[in-house]
Amino acid sequence: MYRILELLRRQEGFLSGEDIGRELSITRAAVWKGIKKLREEGYEIEAVTNRGYRLTNPETMYNKRELEQGLKTKTMGQTIYFYEETDTTNNRARELALEGAPEGTLVVAEKQTAGRGRRGKVWESPLGTGIWMSLVLRPQIMPAEASVLTLLCGLATAEAIEAETGLSAGIKWPNDILINGKKAVGILTEMDCEMSEVHFVIPGIGINVNTASFPPEIAEIATSLYLECGKTVSRRRLVHKVLERLEEHYETFLRTGSFAAMLEDYRKLCITLGKEVHVLGREPFFAEALDITSEGELLVRRADNGKEEVVFSGEVSIRGVI
Ligand code: BTN
């Protein structure tokens, strides 16, 4: 039946049952059976007498097979686990990593029942509207370097959003992505390591893609790509773009051992720079965000004593922005 799917995918308009049967050397009854099975999997196939069949939702279908199709990467997403529902893709990816899942393994869920955000927050992950995905990465780096991976994911995701939707995506250091001042993407990176060795890193990326509305308590601060660009966005294409951009940045990072090569691109998208920020932590303070270092840290000038300081990780809120 997937051979039928491929033929329909390649065809612009209708394709007759007779042509499908001839092409695949199967009977028209077998074609009909295949069409029925594809419909059961969620593919919308229009059937019109004397014209044949037409795939009506090729861009909105989202499953393991669709994600595998046409992915142009070497490692990222070359092994895919797709769940209709799971608690959180970060947990699944962690379990798979412990069982030896290879570098670049991608875990995707249609719905998360216990989506996790940073600082113990819940990440709403409803069915069918977003991209809830985690990766297994096995870089040979020191634990202290791992925060750069989060920045790479943020950069790759922002670039992918711009490429797919034309929206301008701003990165709030280290890795929230804001569109027109509201958050559309969150990234939660978890790691398994010893003092001097990283076993694996699990970046979990959540993208509000086709969400039509948010509950009142977050509507002021959250948005989706659909709400910002006014059209349905293909999750399949967006996942592909994120993986492709991430693979390129990740390879550069491993080859050069630094964030320096991505710095210019990151700076351009980073909305934190030049702003007054509130650095949270054990002793919160106000500062001006000056620059990003070649290690991916935030360089700030403290408001209280005028001294420059490097912020490694943690929460930074921008004054006047969420
Ligand atoms: C944040 O901004 O607080 C981070 C949100 C991270 C959400 C993603 S969705 C995929 C992965 N699974 C989770 O439970 N969380 C991350």
Coordinates of C-alpha atoms and ligand atoms in Angstrom, one line a residue:
M1 CA 0.0 0.0 0.0
Y2 CA 2.9 2.4 0.5
R3 CA 3.8 2.0 -3.1
I4 CA 0.4 3.4 -3.9
L5 CA 1.1 6.2 -1.4
E6 CA 4.3 7.1 -3.3
L7 CA 2.5 7.2 -6.6
L8 CA -0.2 9.5 -5.2
R9 CA 2.4 11.7 -3.6
R10 CA 4.2 12.2 -6.9
Q11 CA 1.0 13.0 -8.8
E12 CA -0.1 16.6 -8.9
G13 CA -3.8 15.9 -9.6
F14 CA -5.9 12.7 -9.8
L15 CA -4.4 9.3 -10.6
S16 CA -6.8 6.6 -11.9
G17 CA -7.1 3.2 -10.3
E18 CA -6.2 1.7 -13.6
D19 CA -2.9 3.6 -13.9
I20 CA -2.0 2.7 -10.4
G21 CA -2.8 -1.0 -11.1
R22 CA -0.7 -0.9 -14.3
E23 CA 2.2 0.8 -12.7
L24 CA 2.4 -1.6 -9.7
S25 CA 1.1 -4.7 -11.6
I26 CA -1.8 -5.2 -9.2
T27 CA -5.5 -5.5 -9.8
R28 CA -7.9 -2.7 -9.3
A29 CA -9.4 -4.5 -6.3
A30 CA -5.9 -4.6 -4.7
V31 CA -5.6 -0.8 -5.4
W32 CA -8.9 -0.2 -3.7
K33 CA -7.8 -2.3 -0.7
G34 CA -4.6 -0.4 -0.4
I35 CA -6.5 2.9 -0.6
K36 CA -8.7 1.7 2.2
K37 CA -5.8 0.8 4.4
L38 CA -4.1 4.2 3.8
R39 CA -7.3 5.9 4.8
E40 CA -7.4 3.9 8.0
E41 CA -3.9 5.2 8.8
G42 CA -5.2 8.8 8.4
Y43 CA -4.3 9.7 4.9
E44 CA -7.1 11.6 3.3
I45 CA -7.7 10.3 -0.2
E46 CA -10.3 11.8 -2.4
A47 CA -11.9 9.4 -4.9
V48 CA -13.8 10.7 -7.9
T49 CA -15.5 8.6 -10.5
N50 CA -13.7 8.6 -13.9
R51 CA -10.8 10.6 -12.5
G52 CA -9.4 8.4 -9.8
Y53 CA -7.6 9.1 -6.5
R54 CA -5.9 12.2 -5.0
L55 CA -4.0 12.7 -1.8
T56 CA -5.5 15.7 -0.1
N57 CA -3.4 16.2 3.0
P58 CA 0.2 15.3 2.0
E59 CA 1.7 18.1 4.1
T60 CA -0.3 17.7 7.3
M61 CA 0.2 13.9 7.8
Y62 CA 2.6 13.3 10.7
N63 CA 3.8 9.8 11.5
K64 CA 7.0 7.8 11.6
R65 CA 6.9 7.0 7.9
E66 CA 6.2 10.7 6.9
L67 CA 9.1 11.8 9.0
E68 CA 11.4 9.3 7.5
Q69 CA 10.4 10.3 4.0
G70 CA 12.7 12.8 2.3
L71 CA 14.9 13.5 5.4
K72 CA 18.2 14.7 4.1
T73 CA 20.5 14.1 7.1
K74 CA 23.3 11.6 7.8
T75 CA 22.6 11.0 11.5
M76 CA 20.0 13.3 13.0
G77 CA 16.6 11.5 12.9
Q78 CA 18.0 8.5 11.0
T79 CA 16.4 6.4 13.8
I80 CA 12.9 7.5 14.7
Y81 CA 10.5 6.5 17.5
F82 CA 7.1 7.9 17.1
Y83 CA 4.5 7.7 19.9
E84 CA 0.8 8.6 19.5
E85 CA 0.9 9.4 23.2
T86 CA 3.6 9.3 25.9
D87 CA 4.4 11.1 29.2
T88 CA 7.4 13.0 27.9
T89 CA 9.7 12.4 24.9
N90 CA 12.7 13.3 27.1
N91 CA 11.9 10.2 29.3
R92 CA 11.6 7.9 26.2
A93 CA 14.8 9.3 24.7
R94 CA 16.6 8.7 28.0
E95 CA 15.4 5.1 28.2
L96 CA 16.4 4.5 24.6
A97 CA 19.8 6.1 25.2
L98 CA 20.4 3.8 28.2
E99 CA 19.6 0.9 26.0
G100 CA 22.2 2.0 23.5
A101 CA 20.2 4.1 20.9
P102 CA 22.5 5.6 18.4
E103 CA 23.6 9.2 18.0
G104 CA 20.8 11.3 16.4
T105 CA 17.9 9.0 17.5
L106 CA 14.7 11.1 17.3
V107 CA 11.8 10.6 19.6
V108 CA 8.5 12.3 18.6
A109 CA 5.1 12.3 20.2
E110 CA 1.7 13.4 18.9
K111 CA 0.7 14.2 22.5
Q112 CA 2.6 14.3 25.8
T113 CA 0.7 13.7 29.0
A114 CA 3.4 15.0 31.3
G115 CA 5.3 17.5 29.1
R116 CA 8.2 19.1 31.1
G117 CA 9.3 22.6 31.0
R118 CA 12.3 24.2 32.6
R119 CA 12.3 24.9 36.4
G120 CA 9.7 22.3 37.1
K121 CA 7.1 23.9 34.9
V122 CA 4.5 21.9 32.9
W123 CA 4.8 22.1 29.1
E124 CA 1.3 21.9 27.5
S125 CA 1.6 19.3 24.7
P126 CA -1.8 18.8 23.2
L127 CA -2.6 16.3 20.4
G128 CA -1.9 17.1 16.8
T129 CA -0.9 20.7 16.9
G130 CA 2.8 20.9 18.0
I131 CA 6.2 19.3 17.6
W132 CA 7.2 17.5 20.8
M133 CA 10.5 15.9 20.1
S134 CA 13.7 14.8 21.8
L135 CA 17.1 13.7 20.4
V136 CA 19.8 11.4 21.7
L137 CA 23.2 13.0 21.3
R138 CA 26.5 11.4 22.3
P139 CA 29.2 14.1 21.9
Q140 CA 32.6 13.4 23.3
I141 CA 32.8 16.6 25.4
M142 CA 33.1 17.7 29.0
P143 CA 29.8 18.2 30.9
A144 CA 30.5 22.0 31.1
E145 CA 30.4 22.2 27.3
A146 CA 27.0 20.7 27.0
S147 CA 25.1 23.9 27.4
V148 CA 26.3 24.9 24.0
L149 CA 24.2 22.0 22.6
T150 CA 21.1 23.8 23.8
L151 CA 22.2 26.9 22.0
L152 CA 22.7 25.0 18.8
C153 CA 19.2 23.6 19.1
G154 CA 17.8 27.0 19.6
L155 CA 19.7 28.4 16.6
A156 CA 18.7 25.5 14.4
T157 CA 15.0 25.8 15.4
A158 CA 14.9 29.6 14.9
E159 CA 16.5 29.2 11.4
A160 CA 14.1 26.4 10.5
I161 CA 11.1 28.5 11.5
E162 CA 12.3 31.4 9.4
A163 CA 13.0 29.2 6.4
E164 CA 9.6 27.4 6.6
T165 CA 7.3 30.3 7.6
G166 CA 9.1 33.5 6.7
L167 CA 8.5 34.7 10.3
S168 CA 11.3 36.3 12.1
A169 CA 12.2 34.2 15.1
G170 CA 14.1 35.8 18.0
I171 CA 16.2 33.8 20.4
K172 CA 15.9 34.8 24.1
W173 CA 19.2 33.6 25.5
P174 CA 19.9 30.8 25.9
N175 CA 17.1 29.1 23.9
D176 CA 13.6 30.3 24.1
I177 CA 12.2 31.4 20.7
L178 CA 9.9 34.3 20.6
I179 CA 7.9 35.6 17.7
N180 CA 6.5 39.1 18.0
G181 CA 7.4 39.0 21.7
K182 CA 5.6 35.8 22.6
K183 CA 7.1 32.4 23.2
A184 CA 6.6 29.8 20.5
V185 CA 9.4 27.3 21.4
G186 CA 10.9 26.0 24.5
I187 CA 13.9 23.7 24.9
L188 CA 14.8 21.5 27.9
T189 CA 18.1 19.8 27.7
E190 CA 18.9 16.9 30.1
M191 CA 22.2 15.1 30.4
D192 CA 23.6 11.9 31.8
C193 CA 27.3 12.3 32.7
E194 CA 30.2 11.7 35.1
M195 CA 32.5 14.5 36.3
S196 CA 34.7 14.3 33.2
E197 CA 32.6 12.5 30.7
V198 CA 29.2 13.0 29.0
H199 CA 27.4 9.8 28.4
F200 CA 24.6 11.3 26.5
V201 CA 22.6 14.5 26.1
I202 CA 18.9 14.7 25.5
P203 CA 17.7 18.0 24.1
G204 CA 13.9 18.2 24.1
I205 CA 12.4 20.7 21.8
G206 CA 8.7 21.9 22.0
I207 CA 7.3 24.0 19.1
N208 CA 3.8 25.4 19.2
V209 CA 3.1 24.9 15.5
N210 CA -0.6 24.9 14.6
T211 CA -2.2 25.8 18.0
A212 CA -5.3 27.9 17.3
S213 CA -5.7 29.3 20.8
F214 CA -4.1 29.2 24.2
P215 CA -5.8 29.1 27.6
P216 CA -6.4 32.7 29.0
E217 CA -3.6 32.3 31.6
I218 CA -0.9 32.0 29.0
A219 CA -2.5 33.7 25.9
E220 CA -0.5 36.9 26.7
I221 CA 2.8 35.2 26.6
A222 CA 2.5 32.2 24.3
T223 CA 2.0 31.9 20.6
S224 CA 2.1 29.5 17.7
L225 CA 3.5 29.7 14.2
Y226 CA -0.1 29.3 12.9
L227 CA -1.3 32.3 14.9
E228 CA 1.7 34.4 13.8
C229 CA 1.7 33.6 10.1
G230 CA -1.9 32.8 9.6
K231 CA -1.5 29.5 7.8
T232 CA -1.1 25.9 8.8
V233 CA 2.5 24.9 8.9
S234 CA 3.8 21.4 7.9
R235 CA 5.2 19.7 11.0
R236 CA 7.0 17.2 8.9
R237 CA 8.8 19.8 6.9
L238 CA 9.7 21.8 10.0
V239 CA 11.1 18.8 11.8
H240 CA 13.2 18.0 8.8
K241 CA 14.5 21.6 8.6
V242 CA 15.4 21.6 12.4
L243 CA 17.3 18.3 12.0
E244 CA 19.1 19.5 8.9
R245 CA 20.2 22.8 10.5
L246 CA 21.1 21.1 13.8
E247 CA 23.2 18.4 12.1
E248 CA 25.2 21.1 10.3
H249 CA 25.8 23.1 13.5
Y250 CA 26.5 20.0 15.6
E251 CA 29.1 18.8 13.1
T252 CA 30.8 22.2 13.2
F253 CA 30.7 22.2 16.9
L254 CA 32.3 18.8 17.2
R255 CA 34.9 19.6 14.6
T256 CA 36.0 22.9 16.0
G257 CA 35.2 22.2 19.6
S258 CA 33.6 25.6 20.0
F259 CA 30.6 27.7 19.4
A260 CA 32.6 30.4 17.7
A261 CA 31.6 29.5 14.1
M262 CA 27.9 29.8 14.9
L263 CA 28.3 32.9 17.0
E264 CA 27.6 35.5 14.3
D265 CA 24.4 33.8 13.2
Y266 CA 23.3 33.4 16.9
R267 CA 24.1 37.0 17.7
K268 CA 21.9 38.2 14.8
L269 CA 18.9 36.3 16.1
C270 CA 19.5 36.9 19.8
I271 CA 17.0 39.5 21.1
T272 CA 18.6 39.6 24.5
L273 CA 21.6 41.6 23.4
G274 CA 21.6 45.3 24.3
K275 CA 18.7 44.9 26.6
E276 CA 18.3 45.3 30.3
V277 CA 18.0 41.9 31.9
H278 CA 17.2 40.4 35.3
V279 CA 19.6 37.5 36.0
L280 CA 17.9 35.0 38.3
G281 CA 19.8 32.6 40.5
R282 CA 21.0 32.5 44.1
E283 CA 21.5 36.2 44.1
P284 CA 19.5 37.8 41.4
F285 CA 20.7 41.1 39.8
F286 CA 19.9 43.5 37.1
A287 CA 22.4 44.0 34.2
E288 CA 22.8 45.0 30.6
A289 CA 23.3 42.2 28.2
L290 CA 26.5 42.9 26.2
D291 CA 27.4 39.9 24.1
I292 CA 27.6 36.2 23.7
T293 CA 31.0 34.6 24.3
S294 CA 32.6 32.0 22.0
E295 CA 31.6 29.4 24.7
G296 CA 27.9 30.5 24.3
E297 CA 27.7 32.3 27.7
L298 CA 26.0 35.7 28.2
L299 CA 28.3 38.6 28.9
V300 CA 26.6 41.2 31.0
R301 CA 27.4 44.5 32.8
R302 CA 25.9 44.6 36.3
A303 CA 23.7 47.5 37.1
D304 CA 24.8 47.6 40.8
N305 CA 28.6 47.9 40.4
G306 CA 29.2 48.3 36.6
K307 CA 31.4 45.2 36.5
E308 CA 31.3 42.8 33.6
E309 CA 30.3 39.2 34.4
V310 CA 29.7 36.1 32.5
V311 CA 26.4 34.2 33.0
F312 CA 26.7 30.5 32.2
S313 CA 23.2 29.2 32.3
G314 CA 19.9 29.7 34.1
E315 CA 17.0 32.1 33.7
V316 CA 17.4 35.6 32.4
S317 CA 14.3 37.7 31.9
I318 CA 14.4 40.7 29.6
R319 CA 12.8 43.9 30.9
G320 CA 9.6 44.6 29.0
V321 CA 9.7 41.2 27.3
I322 CA 8.2 38.0 28.7
Ligands
BTN1 C1 10.7 25.4 28.6 O1 10.8 26.4 27.9 O2 10.3 25.4 29.7 C2 11.2 24.1 28.0 C3 10.1 23.3 27.3 C4 10.5 22.0 26.6 C5 9.4 21.2 26.0 C6 9.9 20.0 25.2 S1 8.6 19.2 24.4 C7 9.6 17.9 24.0 C8 10.4 17.6 25.3 N1 9.6 16.8 26.2 C9 9.3 17.4 27.3 O3 8.6 17.0 28.2 N2 9.8 18.7 27.3 C10 10.5 18.9 26.1

